[in-house]
mmCIF file of C-alpha atoms in Angstrom:
data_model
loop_
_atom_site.group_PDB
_atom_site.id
_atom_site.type_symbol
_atom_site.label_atom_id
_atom_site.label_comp_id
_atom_site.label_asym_id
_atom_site.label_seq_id
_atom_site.Cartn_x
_atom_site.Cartn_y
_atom_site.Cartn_z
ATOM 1 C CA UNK H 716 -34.930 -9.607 1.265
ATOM 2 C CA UNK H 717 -34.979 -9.413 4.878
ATOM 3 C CA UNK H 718 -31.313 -10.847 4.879
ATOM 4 C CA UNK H 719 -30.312 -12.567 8.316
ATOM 5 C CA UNK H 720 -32.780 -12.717 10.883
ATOM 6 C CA UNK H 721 -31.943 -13.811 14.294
ATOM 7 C CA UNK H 722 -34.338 -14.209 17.292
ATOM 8 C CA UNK H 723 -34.348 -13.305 20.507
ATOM 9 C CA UNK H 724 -32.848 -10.151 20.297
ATOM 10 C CA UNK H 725 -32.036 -10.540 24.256
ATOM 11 C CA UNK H 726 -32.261 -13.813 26.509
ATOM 12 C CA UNK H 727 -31.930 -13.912 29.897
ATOM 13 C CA UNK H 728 -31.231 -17.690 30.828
ATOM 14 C CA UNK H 729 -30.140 -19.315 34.231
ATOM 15 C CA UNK H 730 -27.315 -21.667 34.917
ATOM 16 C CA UNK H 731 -28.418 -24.984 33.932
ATOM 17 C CA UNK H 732 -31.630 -24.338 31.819
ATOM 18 C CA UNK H 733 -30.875 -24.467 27.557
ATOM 19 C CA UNK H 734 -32.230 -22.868 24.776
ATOM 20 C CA UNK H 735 -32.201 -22.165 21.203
ATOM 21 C CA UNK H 736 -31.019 -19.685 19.270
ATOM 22 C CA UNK H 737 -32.823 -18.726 15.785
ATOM 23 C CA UNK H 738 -30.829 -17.626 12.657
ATOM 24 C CA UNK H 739 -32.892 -17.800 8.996
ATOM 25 C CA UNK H 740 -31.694 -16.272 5.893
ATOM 26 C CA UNK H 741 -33.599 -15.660 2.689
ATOM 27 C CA UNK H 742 -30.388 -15.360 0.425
ATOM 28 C CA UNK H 743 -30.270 -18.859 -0.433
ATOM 29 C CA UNK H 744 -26.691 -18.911 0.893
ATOM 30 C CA UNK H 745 -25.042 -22.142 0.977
ATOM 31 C CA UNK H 746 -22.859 -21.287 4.184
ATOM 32 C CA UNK H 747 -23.896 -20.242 7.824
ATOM 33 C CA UNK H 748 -22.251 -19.633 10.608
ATOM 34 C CA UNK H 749 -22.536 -18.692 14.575
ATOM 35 C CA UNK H 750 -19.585 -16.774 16.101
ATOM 36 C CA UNK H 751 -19.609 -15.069 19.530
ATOM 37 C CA UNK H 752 -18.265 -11.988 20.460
ATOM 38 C CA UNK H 753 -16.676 -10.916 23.935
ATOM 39 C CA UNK H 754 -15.069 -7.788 24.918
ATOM 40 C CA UNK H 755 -11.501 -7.349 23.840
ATOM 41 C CA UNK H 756 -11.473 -10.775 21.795
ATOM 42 C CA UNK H 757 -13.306 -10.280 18.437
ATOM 43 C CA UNK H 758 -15.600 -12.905 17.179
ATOM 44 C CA UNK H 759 -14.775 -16.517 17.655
ATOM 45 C CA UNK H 760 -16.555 -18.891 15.735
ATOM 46 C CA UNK H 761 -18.725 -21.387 16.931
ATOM 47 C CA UNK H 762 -20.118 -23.942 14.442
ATOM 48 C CA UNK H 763 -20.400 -23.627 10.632
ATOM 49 C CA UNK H 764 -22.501 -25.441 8.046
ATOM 50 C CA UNK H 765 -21.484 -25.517 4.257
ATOM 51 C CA UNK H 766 -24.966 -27.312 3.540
ATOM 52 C CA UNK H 767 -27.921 -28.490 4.388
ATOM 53 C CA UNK H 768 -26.998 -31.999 6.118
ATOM 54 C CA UNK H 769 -23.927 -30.663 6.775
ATOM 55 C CA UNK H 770 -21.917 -28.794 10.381
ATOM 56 C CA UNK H 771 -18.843 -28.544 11.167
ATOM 57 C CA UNK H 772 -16.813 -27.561 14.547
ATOM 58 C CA UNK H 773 -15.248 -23.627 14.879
ATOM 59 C CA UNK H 774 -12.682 -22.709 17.550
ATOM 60 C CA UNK H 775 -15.370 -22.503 20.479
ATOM 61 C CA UNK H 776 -17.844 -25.492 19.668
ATOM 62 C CA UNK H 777 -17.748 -26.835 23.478
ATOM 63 C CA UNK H 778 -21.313 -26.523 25.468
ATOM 64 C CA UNK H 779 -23.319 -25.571 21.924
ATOM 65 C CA UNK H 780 -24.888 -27.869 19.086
ATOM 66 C CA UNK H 781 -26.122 -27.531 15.794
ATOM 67 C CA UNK H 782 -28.180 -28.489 13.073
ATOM 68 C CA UNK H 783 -29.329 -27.235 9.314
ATOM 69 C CA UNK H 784 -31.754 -29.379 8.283
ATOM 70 C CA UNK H 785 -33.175 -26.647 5.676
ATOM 71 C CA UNK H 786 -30.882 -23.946 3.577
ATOM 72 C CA UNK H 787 -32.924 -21.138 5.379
ATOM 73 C CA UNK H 788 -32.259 -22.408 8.848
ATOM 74 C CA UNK H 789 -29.475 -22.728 11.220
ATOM 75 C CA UNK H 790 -30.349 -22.531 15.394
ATOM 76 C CA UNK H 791 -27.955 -22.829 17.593
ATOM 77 C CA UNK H 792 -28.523 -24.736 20.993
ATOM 78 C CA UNK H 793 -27.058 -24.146 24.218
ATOM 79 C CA UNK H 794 -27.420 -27.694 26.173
ATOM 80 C CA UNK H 795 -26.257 -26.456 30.217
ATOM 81 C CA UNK H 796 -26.429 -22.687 29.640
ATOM 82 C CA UNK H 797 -23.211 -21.644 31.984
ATOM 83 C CA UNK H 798 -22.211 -18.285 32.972
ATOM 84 C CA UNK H 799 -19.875 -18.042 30.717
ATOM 85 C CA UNK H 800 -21.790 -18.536 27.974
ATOM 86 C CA UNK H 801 -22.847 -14.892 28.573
ATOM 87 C CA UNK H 802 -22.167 -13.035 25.330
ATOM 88 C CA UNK H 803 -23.562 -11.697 21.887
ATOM 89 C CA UNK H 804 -24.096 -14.068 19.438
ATOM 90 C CA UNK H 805 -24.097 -13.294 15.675
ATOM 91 C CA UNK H 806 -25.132 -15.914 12.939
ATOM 92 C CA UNK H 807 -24.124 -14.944 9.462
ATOM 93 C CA UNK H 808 -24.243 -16.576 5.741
ATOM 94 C CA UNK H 809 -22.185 -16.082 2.934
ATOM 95 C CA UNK H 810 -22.367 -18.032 -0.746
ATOM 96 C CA UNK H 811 -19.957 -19.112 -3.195
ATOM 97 C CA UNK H 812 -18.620 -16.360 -4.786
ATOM 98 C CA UNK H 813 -14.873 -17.451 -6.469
ATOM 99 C CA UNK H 814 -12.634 -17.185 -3.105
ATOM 100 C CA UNK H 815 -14.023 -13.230 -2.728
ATOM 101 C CA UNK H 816 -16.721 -15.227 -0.022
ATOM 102 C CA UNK H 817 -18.163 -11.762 2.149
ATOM 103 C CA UNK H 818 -20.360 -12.463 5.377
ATOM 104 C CA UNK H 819 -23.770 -11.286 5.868
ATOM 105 C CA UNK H 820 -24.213 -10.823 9.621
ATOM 106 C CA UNK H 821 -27.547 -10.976 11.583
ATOM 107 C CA UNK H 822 -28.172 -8.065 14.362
ATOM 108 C CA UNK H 823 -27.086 -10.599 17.177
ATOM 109 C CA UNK H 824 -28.905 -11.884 20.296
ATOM 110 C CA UNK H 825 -27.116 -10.714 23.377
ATOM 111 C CA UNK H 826 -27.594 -13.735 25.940
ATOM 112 C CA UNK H 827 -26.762 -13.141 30.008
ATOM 113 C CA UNK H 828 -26.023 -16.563 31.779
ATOM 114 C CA UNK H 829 -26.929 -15.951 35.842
ATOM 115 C CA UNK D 461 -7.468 -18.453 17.849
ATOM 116 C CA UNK D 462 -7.577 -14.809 16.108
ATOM 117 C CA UNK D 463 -5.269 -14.578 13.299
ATOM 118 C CA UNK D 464 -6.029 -10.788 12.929
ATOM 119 C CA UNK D 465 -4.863 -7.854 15.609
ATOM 120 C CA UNK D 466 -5.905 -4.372 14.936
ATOM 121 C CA UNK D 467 -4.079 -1.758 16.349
ATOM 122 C CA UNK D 468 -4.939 0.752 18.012
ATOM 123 C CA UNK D 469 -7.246 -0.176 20.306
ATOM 124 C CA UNK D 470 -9.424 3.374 19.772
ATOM 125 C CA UNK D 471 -9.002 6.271 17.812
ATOM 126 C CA UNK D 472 -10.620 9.218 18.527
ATOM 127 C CA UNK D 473 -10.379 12.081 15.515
ATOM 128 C CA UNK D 474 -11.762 15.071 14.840
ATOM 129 C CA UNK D 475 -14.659 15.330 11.852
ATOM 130 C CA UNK D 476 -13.214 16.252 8.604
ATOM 131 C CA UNK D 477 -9.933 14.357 9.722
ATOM 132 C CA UNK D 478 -8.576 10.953 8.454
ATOM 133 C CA UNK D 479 -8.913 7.953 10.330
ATOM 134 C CA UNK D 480 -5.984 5.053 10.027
ATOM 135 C CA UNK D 481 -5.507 1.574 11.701
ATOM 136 C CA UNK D 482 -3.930 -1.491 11.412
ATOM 137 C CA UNK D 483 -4.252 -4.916 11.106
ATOM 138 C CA UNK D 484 -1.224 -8.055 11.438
ATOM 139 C CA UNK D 485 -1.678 -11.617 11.056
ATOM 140 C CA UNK D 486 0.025 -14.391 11.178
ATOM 141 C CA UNK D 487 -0.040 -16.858 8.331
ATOM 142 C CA UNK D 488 -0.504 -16.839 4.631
ATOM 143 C CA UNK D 489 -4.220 -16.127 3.141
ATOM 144 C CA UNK D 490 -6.601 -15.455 0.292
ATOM 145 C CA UNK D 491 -7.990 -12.583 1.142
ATOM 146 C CA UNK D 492 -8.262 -9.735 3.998
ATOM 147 C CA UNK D 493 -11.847 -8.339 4.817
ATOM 148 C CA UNK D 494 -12.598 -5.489 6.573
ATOM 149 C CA UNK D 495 -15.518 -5.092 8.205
ATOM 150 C CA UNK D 496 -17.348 -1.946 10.679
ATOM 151 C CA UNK D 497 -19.886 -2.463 13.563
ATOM 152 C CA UNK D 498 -22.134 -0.115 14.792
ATOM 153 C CA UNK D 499 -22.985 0.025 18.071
ATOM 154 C CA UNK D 500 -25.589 -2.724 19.229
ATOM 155 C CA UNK D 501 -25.529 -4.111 15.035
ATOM 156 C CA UNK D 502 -24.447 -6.666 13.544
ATOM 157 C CA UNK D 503 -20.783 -6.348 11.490
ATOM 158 C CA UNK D 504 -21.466 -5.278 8.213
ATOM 159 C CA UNK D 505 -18.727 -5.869 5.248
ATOM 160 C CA UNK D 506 -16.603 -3.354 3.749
ATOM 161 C CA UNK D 507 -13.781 -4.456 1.700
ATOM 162 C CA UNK D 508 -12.250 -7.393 0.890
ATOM 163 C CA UNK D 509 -8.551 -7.029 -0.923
ATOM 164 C CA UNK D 510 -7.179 -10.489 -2.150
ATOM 165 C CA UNK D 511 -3.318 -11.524 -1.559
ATOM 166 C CA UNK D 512 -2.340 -10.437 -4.693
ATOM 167 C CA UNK D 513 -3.558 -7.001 -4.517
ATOM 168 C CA UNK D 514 -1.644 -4.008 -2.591
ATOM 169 C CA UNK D 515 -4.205 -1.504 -2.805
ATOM 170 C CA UNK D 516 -8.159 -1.024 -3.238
ATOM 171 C CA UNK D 517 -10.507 1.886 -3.031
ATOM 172 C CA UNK D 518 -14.066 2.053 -2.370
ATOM 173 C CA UNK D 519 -15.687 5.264 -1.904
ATOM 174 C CA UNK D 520 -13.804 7.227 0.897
ATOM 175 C CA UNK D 521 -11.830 3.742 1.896
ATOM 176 C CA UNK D 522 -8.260 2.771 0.889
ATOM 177 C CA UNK D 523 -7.148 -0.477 1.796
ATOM 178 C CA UNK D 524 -3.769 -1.551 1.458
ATOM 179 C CA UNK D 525 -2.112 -4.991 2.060
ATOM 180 C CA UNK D 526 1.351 -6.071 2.273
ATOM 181 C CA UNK D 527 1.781 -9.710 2.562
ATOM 182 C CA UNK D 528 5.445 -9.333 3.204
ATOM 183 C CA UNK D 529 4.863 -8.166 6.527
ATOM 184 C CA UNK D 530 2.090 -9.765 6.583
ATOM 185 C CA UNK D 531 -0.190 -6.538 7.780
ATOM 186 C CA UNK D 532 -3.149 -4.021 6.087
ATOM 187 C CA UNK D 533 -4.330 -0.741 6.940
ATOM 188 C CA UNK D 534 -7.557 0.780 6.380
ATOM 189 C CA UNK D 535 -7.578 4.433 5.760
ATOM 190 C CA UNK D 536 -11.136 6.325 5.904
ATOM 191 C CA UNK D 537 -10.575 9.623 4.388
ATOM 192 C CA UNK D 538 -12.648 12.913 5.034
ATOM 193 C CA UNK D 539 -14.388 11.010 8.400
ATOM 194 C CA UNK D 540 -18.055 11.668 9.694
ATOM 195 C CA UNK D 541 -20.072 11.218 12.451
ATOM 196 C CA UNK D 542 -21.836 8.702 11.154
ATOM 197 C CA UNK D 543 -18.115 6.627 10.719
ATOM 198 C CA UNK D 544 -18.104 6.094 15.037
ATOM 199 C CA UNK D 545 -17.921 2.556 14.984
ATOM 200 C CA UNK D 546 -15.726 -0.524 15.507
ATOM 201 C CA UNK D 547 -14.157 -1.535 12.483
ATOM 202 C CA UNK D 548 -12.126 -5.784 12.168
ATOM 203 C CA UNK D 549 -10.214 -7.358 9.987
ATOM 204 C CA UNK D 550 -10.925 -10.987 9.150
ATOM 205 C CA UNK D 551 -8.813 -13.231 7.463
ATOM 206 C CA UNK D 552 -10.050 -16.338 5.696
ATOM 207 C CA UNK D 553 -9.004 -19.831 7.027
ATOM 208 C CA UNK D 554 -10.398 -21.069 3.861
ATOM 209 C CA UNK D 555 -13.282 -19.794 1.617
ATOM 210 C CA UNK D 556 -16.115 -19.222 4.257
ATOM 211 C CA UNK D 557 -14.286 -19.552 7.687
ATOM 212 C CA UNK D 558 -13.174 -16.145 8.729
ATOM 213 C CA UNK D 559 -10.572 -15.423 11.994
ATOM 214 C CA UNK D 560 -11.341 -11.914 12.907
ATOM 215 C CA UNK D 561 -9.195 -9.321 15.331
ATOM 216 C CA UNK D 562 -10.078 -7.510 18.292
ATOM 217 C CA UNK D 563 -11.596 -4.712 16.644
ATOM 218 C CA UNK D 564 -9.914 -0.675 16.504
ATOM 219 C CA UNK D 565 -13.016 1.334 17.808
ATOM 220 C CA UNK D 566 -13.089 4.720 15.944
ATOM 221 C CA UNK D 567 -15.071 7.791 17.753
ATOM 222 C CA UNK D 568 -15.888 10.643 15.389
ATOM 223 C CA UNK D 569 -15.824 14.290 17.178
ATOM 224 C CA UNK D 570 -18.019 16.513 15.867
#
């Protein structure tokens, strides 16, 4: 299994334009999820999805949108990119697994916003 | 809003040496994770200890929880170079949402 695959690895985007970022997983996991991390402030959590058909809000959902039309597939889109919207983004899965629910994390796509 | 704060910031030991840090949060949960990152990586999962555990081991990890003062520690024992990382603590909002800390990053000298 290749696990979670994210692509690009690095994006270099300017104010205004938007773009998409890629997560698949081959796990079959029910749940993904796209968090963001910034120095000194962990990860923050962007959207989730529990399902296919199915996306929810996190704790930093303004300026992004999502979809998950297919188990496998979860991309995130940035609509305006803004500056700060500079960060690493991680997308990760996770399945059902009796409240002991573990993440799998992709390698991250490190995005610069000029 | 992070419901997990590690503490300290960075450690910096010695190889062969013992590596500690903390984690507090803030309201009741399921479970505590702990997780490490490698520089550049993605965060990869370590240990997860439910509520109504106080200790678990895996390999040369020892987790502990205390959900009276609402806090946990991770202990690495016998620490390598290959241990340099940054290592969270995520709590879980409910099954699958997890609020993660700051992050303790842990330099091994050699």
């Amino acid at each position: 299994n290749a696990g979670v695959t994210q692509t690009p690895k690095f994006q270099v985007l300017k104010t205004g334009q938007s773009m998409t970022l890629q997560c698949a997983q081959d796990m079959n996991h029910e749940y993904m999820s796209w968090y963001r991390q910034d120095p000194g402030m962990g990860l923050r959590l962007i959207h989730y999805s529990v399902g296919a058909g199915i996306t929810d809000q996190g704790e930093v959902p303004n300026g992004y949108n999502v979809s998950r039309s297919t188990t496998e597939d979860f991309p995130l889109r940035l609509l305006s990119a803004a500056p700060s919207q500079t960060s690493v983004y991680f997308c990760a899965s996770s399945y059902s697994d009796g409240g002991n629910e573990k993440l799998f994390f992709g390698s991250g796509t490190q995005l610069s916003v000029l | 809003s992070q419901q997990g704060e590690e503490d300290p910031q960075a450690l910096s030991i010695q190889e062969g040496e013992n590596a500690t840090m903390n984690c507090s949060y803030k309201t009741s949960i399921n479970n505590l994770q702990w997780y490490r990152q490698n520089s550049g990586r993605g965060l990869v999962h370590l240990i997860l200890i439910r509520s109504n555990e106080r200790e678990k081991h895996s390999g040369r990890l020892r987790v502990t929880l205390d959900t009276s003062k609402k806090s946990s520690s991770l202990l690495i024992t016998a620490s390598r170079a290959a241990d340099t990382a940054s290592y969270f603590c995520a709590t879980d909002e409910n099954d699958y949402k997890l609020s993660f800390g700051a992050g303790t990053t842990v330099t091994v000298r050699a």
